[in-house]
Coordinates of N, CA, C and O in Angstrom, one line a residue:
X1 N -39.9 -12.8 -34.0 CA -38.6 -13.3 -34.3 C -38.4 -14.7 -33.8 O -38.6 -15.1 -32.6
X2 N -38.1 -15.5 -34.7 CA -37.8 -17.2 -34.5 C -36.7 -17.4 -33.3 O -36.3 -16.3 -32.7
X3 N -36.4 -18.3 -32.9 CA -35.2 -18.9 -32.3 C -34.0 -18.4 -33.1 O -33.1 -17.6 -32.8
X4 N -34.2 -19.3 -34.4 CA -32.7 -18.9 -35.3 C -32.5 -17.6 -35.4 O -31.2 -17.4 -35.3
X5 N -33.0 -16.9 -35.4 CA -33.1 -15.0 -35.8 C -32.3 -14.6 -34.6 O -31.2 -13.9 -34.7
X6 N -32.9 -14.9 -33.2 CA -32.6 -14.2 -32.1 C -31.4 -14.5 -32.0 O -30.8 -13.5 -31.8
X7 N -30.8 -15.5 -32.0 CA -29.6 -16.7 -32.0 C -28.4 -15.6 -33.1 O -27.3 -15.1 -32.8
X8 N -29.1 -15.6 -34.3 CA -27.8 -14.8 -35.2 C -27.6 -14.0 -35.1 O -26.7 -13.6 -35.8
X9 N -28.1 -12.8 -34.1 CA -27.5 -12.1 -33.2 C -26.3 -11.8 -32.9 O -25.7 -10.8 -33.0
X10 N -26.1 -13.2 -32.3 CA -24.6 -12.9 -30.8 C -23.7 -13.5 -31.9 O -23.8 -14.5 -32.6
X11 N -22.3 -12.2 -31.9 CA -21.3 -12.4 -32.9 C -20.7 -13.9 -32.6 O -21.1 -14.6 -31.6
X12 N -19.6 -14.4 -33.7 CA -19.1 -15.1 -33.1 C -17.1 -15.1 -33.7 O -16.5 -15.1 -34.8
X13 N -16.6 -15.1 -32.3 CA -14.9 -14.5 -32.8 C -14.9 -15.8 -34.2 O -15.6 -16.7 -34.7
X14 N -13.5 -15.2 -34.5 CA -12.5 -16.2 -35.8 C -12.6 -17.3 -34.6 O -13.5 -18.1 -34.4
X15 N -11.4 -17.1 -33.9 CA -10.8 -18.4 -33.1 C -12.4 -19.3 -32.4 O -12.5 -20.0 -31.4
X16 N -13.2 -19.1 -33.1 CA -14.2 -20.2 -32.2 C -13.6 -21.5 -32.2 O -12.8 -22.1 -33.0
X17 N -14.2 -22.0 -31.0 CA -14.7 -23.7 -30.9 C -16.0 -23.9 -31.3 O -17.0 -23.4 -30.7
X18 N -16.2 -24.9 -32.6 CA -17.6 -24.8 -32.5 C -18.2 -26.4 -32.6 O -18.0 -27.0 -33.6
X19 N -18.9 -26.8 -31.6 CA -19.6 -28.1 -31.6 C -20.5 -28.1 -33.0 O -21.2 -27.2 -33.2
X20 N -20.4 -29.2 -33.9 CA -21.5 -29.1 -35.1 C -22.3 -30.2 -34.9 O -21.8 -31.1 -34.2
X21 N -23.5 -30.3 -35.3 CA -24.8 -31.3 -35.2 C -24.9 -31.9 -36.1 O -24.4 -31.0 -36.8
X22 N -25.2 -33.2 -37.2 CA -25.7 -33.5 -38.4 C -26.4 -34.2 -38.1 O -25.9 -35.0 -37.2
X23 N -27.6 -34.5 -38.5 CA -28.7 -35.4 -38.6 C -29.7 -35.4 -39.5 O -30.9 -35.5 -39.4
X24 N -28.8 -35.1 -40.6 CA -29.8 -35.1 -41.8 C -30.9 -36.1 -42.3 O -32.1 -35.9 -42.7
X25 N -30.1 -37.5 -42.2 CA -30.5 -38.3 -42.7 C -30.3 -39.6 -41.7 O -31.1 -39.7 -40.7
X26 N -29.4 -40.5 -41.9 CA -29.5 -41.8 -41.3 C -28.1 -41.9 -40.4 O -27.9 -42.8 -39.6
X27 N -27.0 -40.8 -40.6 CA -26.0 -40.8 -39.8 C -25.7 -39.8 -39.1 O -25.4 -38.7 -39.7
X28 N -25.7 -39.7 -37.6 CA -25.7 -39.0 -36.4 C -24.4 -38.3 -36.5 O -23.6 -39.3 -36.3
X29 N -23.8 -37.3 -36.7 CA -22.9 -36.4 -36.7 C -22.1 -35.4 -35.5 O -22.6 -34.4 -35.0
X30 N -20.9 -35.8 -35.2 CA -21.0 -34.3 -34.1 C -19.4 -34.5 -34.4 O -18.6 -35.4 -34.5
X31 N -19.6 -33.1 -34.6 CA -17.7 -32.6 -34.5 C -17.5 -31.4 -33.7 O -18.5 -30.7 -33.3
X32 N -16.0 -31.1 -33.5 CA -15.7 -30.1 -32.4 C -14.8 -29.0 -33.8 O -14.2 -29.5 -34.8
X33 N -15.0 -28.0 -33.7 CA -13.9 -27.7 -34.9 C -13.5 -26.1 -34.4 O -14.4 -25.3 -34.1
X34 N -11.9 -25.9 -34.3 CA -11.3 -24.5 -34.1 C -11.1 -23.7 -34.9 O -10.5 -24.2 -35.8
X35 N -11.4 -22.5 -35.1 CA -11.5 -21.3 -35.9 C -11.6 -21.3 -37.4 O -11.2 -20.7 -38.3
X36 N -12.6 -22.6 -37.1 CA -12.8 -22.5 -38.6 C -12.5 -24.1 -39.7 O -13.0 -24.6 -40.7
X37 N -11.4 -24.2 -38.6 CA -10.4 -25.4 -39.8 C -9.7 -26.8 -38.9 O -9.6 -27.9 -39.3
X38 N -9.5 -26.4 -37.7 CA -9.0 -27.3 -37.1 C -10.0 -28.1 -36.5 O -10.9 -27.7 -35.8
X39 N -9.8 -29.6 -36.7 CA -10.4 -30.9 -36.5 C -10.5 -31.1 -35.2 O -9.6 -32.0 -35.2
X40 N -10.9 -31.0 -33.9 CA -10.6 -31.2 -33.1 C -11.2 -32.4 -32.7 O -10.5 -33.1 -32.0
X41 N -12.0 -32.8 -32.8 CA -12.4 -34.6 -32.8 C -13.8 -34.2 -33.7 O -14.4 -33.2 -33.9
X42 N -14.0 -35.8 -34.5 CA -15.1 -35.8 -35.2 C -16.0 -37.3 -34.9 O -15.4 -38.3 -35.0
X43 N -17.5 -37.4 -34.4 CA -18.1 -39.0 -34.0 C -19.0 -38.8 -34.9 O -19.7 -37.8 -35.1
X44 N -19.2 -40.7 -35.7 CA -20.1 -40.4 -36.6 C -20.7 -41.9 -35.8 O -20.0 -42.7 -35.3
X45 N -22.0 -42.2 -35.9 CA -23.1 -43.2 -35.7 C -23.6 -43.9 -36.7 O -24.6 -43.2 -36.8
X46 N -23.7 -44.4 -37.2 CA -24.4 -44.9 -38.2 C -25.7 -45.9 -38.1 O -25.7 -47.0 -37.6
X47 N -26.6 -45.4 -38.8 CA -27.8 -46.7 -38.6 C -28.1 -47.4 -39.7 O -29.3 -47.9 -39.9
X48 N -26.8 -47.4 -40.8 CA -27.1 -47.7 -42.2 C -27.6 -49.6 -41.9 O -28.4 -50.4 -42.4
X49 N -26.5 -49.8 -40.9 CA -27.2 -51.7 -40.8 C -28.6 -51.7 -40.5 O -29.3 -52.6 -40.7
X50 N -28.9 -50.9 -40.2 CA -30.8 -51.0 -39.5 C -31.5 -51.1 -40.5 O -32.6 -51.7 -40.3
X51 N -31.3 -50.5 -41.9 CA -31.9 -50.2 -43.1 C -31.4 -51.1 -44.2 O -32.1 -51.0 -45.2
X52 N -30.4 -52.0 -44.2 CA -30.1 -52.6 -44.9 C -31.2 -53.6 -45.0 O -31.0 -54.2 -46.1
X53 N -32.5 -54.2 -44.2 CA -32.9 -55.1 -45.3 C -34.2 -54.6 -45.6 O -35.1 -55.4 -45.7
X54 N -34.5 -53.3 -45.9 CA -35.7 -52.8 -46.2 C -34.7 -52.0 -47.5 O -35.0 -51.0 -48.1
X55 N -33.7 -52.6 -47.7 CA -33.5 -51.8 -49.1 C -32.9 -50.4 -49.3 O -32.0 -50.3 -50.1
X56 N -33.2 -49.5 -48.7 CA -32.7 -48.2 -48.1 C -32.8 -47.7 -46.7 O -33.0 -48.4 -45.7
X57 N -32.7 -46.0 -46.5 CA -33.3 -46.0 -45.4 C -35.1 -45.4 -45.2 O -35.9 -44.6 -45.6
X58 N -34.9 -46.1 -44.5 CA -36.3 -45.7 -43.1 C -36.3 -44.5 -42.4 O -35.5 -44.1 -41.6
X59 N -37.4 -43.5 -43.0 CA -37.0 -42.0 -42.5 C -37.4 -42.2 -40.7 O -36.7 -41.6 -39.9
X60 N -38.3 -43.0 -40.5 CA -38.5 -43.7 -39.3 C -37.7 -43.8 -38.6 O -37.2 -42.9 -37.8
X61 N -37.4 -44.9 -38.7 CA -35.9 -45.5 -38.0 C -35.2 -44.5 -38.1 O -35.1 -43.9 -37.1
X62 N -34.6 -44.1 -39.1 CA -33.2 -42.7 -39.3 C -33.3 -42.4 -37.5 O -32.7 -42.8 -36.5
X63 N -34.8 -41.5 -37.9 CA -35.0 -40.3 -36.9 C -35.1 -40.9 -35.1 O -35.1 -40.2 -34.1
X64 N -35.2 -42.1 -35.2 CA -35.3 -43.1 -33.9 C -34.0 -43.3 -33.4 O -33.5 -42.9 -32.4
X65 N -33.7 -43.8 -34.2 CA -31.4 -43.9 -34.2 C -31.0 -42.9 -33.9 O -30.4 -42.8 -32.9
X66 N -31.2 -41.6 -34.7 CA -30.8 -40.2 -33.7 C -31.1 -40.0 -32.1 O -30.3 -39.5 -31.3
X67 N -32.1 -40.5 -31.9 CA -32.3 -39.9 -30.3 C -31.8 -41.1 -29.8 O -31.9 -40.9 -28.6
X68 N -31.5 -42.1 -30.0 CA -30.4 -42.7 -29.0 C -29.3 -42.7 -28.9 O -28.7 -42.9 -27.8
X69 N -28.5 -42.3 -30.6 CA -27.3 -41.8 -30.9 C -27.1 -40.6 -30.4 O -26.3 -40.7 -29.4
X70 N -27.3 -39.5 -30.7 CA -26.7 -38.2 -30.7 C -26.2 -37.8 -29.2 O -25.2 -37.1 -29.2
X71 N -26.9 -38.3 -27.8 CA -26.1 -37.5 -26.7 C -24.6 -38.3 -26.8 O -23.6 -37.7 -26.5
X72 N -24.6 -39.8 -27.3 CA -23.3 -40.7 -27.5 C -22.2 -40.0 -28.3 O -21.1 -39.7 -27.9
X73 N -22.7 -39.7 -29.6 CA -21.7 -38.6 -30.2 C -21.1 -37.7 -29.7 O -19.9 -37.7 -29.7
X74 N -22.0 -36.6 -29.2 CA -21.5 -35.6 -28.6 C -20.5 -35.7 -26.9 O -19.7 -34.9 -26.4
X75 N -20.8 -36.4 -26.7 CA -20.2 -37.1 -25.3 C -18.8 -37.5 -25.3 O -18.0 -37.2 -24.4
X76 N -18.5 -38.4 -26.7 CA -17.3 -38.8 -27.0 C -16.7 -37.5 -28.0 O -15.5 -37.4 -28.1
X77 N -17.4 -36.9 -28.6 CA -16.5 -35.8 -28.8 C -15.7 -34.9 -28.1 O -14.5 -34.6 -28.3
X78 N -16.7 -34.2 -27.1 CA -16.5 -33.9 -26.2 C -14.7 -34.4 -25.6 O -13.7 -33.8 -25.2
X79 N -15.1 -36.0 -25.6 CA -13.9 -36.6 -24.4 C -12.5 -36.5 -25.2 O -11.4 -36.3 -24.6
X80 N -12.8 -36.7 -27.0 CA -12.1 -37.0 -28.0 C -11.1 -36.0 -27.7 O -10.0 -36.1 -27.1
X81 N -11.6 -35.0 -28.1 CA -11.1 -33.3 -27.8 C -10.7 -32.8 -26.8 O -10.0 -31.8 -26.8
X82 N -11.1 -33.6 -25.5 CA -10.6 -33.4 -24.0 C -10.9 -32.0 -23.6 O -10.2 -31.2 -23.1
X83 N -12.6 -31.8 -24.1 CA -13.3 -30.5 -23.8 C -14.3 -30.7 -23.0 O -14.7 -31.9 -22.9
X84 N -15.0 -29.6 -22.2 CA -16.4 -29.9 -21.8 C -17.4 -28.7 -22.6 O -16.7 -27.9 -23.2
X85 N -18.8 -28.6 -22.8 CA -19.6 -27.7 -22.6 C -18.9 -26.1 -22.5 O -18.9 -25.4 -23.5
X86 N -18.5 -25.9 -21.7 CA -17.6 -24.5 -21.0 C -16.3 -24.7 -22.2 O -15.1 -24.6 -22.2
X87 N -16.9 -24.7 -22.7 CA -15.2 -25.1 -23.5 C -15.6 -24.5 -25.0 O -14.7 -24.2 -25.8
X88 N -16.8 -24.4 -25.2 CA -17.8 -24.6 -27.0 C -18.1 -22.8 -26.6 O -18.3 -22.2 -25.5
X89 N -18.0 -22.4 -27.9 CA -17.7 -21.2 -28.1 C -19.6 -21.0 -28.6 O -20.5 -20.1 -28.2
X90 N -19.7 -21.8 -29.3 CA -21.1 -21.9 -29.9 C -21.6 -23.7 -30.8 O -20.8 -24.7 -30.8
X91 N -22.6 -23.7 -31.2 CA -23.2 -24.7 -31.6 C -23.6 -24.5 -32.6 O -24.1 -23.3 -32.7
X92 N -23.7 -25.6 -34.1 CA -23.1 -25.6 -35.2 C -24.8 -27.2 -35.3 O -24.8 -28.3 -34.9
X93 N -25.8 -26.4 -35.9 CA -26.3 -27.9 -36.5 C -26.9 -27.7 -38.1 O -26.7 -26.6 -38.6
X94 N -27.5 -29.0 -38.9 CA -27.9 -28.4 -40.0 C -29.1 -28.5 -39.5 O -29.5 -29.1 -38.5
X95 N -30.0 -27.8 -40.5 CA -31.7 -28.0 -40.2 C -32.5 -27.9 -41.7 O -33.7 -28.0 -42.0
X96 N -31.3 -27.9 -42.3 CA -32.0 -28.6 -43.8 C -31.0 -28.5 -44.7 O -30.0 -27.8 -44.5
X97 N -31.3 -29.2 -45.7 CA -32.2 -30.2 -46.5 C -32.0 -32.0 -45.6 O -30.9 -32.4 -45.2
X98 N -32.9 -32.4 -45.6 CA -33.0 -33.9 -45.2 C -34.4 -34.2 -44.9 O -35.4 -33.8 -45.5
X99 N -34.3 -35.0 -44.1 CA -35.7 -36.0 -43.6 C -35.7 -34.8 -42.4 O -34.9 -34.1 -41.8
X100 N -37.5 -35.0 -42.5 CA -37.9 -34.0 -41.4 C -37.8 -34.4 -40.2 O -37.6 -33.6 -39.3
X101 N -37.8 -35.8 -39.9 CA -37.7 -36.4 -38.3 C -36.1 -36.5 -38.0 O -35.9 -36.7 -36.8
X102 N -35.2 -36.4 -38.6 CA -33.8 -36.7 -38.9 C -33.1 -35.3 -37.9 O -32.3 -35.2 -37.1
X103 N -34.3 -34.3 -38.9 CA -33.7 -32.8 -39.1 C -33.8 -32.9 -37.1 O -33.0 -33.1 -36.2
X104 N -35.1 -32.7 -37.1 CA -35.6 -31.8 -35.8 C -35.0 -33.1 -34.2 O -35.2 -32.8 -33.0
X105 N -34.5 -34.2 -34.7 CA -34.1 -34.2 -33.5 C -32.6 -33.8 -33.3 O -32.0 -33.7 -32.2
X106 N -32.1 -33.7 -34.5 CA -30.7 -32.6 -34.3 C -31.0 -31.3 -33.7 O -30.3 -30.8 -32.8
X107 N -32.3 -30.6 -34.4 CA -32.4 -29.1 -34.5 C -32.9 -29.3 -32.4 O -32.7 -28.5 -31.4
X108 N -33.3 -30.1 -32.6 CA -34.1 -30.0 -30.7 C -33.0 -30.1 -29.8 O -32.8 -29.2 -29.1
X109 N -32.2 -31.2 -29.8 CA -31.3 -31.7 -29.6 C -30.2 -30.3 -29.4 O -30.1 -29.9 -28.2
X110 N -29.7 -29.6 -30.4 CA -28.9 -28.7 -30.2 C -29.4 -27.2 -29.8 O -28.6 -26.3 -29.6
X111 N -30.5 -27.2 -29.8 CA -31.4 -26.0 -29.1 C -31.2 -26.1 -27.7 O -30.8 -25.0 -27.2
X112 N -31.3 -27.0 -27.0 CA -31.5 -27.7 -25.7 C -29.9 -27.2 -25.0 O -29.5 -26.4 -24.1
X113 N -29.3 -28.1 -25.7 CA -28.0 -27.5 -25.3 C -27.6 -25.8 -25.5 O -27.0 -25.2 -24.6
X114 N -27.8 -25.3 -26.6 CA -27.5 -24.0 -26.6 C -28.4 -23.6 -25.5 O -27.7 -22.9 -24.7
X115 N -29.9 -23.7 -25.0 CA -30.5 -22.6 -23.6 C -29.3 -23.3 -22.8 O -28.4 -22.6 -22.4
X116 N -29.4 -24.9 -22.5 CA -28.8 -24.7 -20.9 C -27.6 -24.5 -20.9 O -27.0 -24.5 -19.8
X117 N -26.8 -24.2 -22.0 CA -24.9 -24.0 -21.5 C -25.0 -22.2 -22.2 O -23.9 -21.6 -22.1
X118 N -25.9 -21.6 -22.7 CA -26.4 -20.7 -22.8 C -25.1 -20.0 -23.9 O -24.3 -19.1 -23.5
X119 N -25.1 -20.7 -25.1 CA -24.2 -20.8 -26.2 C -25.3 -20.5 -27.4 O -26.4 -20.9 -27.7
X120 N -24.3 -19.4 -28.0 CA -25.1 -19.2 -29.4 C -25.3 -20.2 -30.7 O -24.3 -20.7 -31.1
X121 N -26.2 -20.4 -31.1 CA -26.5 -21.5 -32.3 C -26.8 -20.6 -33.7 O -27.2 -19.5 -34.1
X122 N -26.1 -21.9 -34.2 CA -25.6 -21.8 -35.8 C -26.7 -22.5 -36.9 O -26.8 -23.7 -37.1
X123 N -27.6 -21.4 -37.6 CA -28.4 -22.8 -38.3 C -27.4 -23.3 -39.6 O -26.9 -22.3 -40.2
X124 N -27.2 -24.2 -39.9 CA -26.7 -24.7 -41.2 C -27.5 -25.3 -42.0 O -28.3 -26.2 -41.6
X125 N -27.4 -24.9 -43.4 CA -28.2 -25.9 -44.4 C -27.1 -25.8 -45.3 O -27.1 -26.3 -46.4

């Protein structure tokens, strides 16, 4: 049994808080969202200037901009929302379709956090 498998396991109520991950591609993603619908802060990063003069993006770069970006997102979400950790009902990332270096430093990235705050994870595609 994978990670994700063991993970869809543990129910999760209506009223969640749920931290989401995006790093599909070239923009670092993290939102806080209540039961479903309510916005509770949303941070987005962008490395689209980084790629502007190679024409598009750089699955490279994308995936390098993530791991500097993403603990920043989540940090100011976090503050946006006036939550901590103890606060996230569960964790919310995608892990596909995108760039594969894109994907997995979201997918690592939010694994990490689900063992140590020991919160169930959401795969999304």
């Amino acid at each position: 049994m994978n990670y994700f498998e063991r993970i869809k396991q543990t129910p999760i109520k209506d009223s969640a808080v749920i931290l989401g991950i995006e790093t599909s591609c070239d923009e670092t993603a993290v939102a806080i969202v209540k039961g479903g619908r309510e916005i509770l802060a949303d941070e987005i990063i962008s490395s689209a200037t980084e790629h502007v003069r190679f024409g598009g993006v750089v699955p490279e770069i994308a995936s390098r901009a993530h791991t500097t970006a993403i603990l920043t997102a989540t940090e100011n979400a976090l503050k946006k929302a006036n939550l901590t950790m103890d606060d996230i009902d569960a964790i919310a990332v995608t892990y596909a379709p995108g760039l594969l270096g894109s994907l997995l430093v979201g997918v690592e990235f939010a694994k990490a956090l689900s063992f140590v705050h020991k919160k169930p994870l959401i795969a999304v595609n």
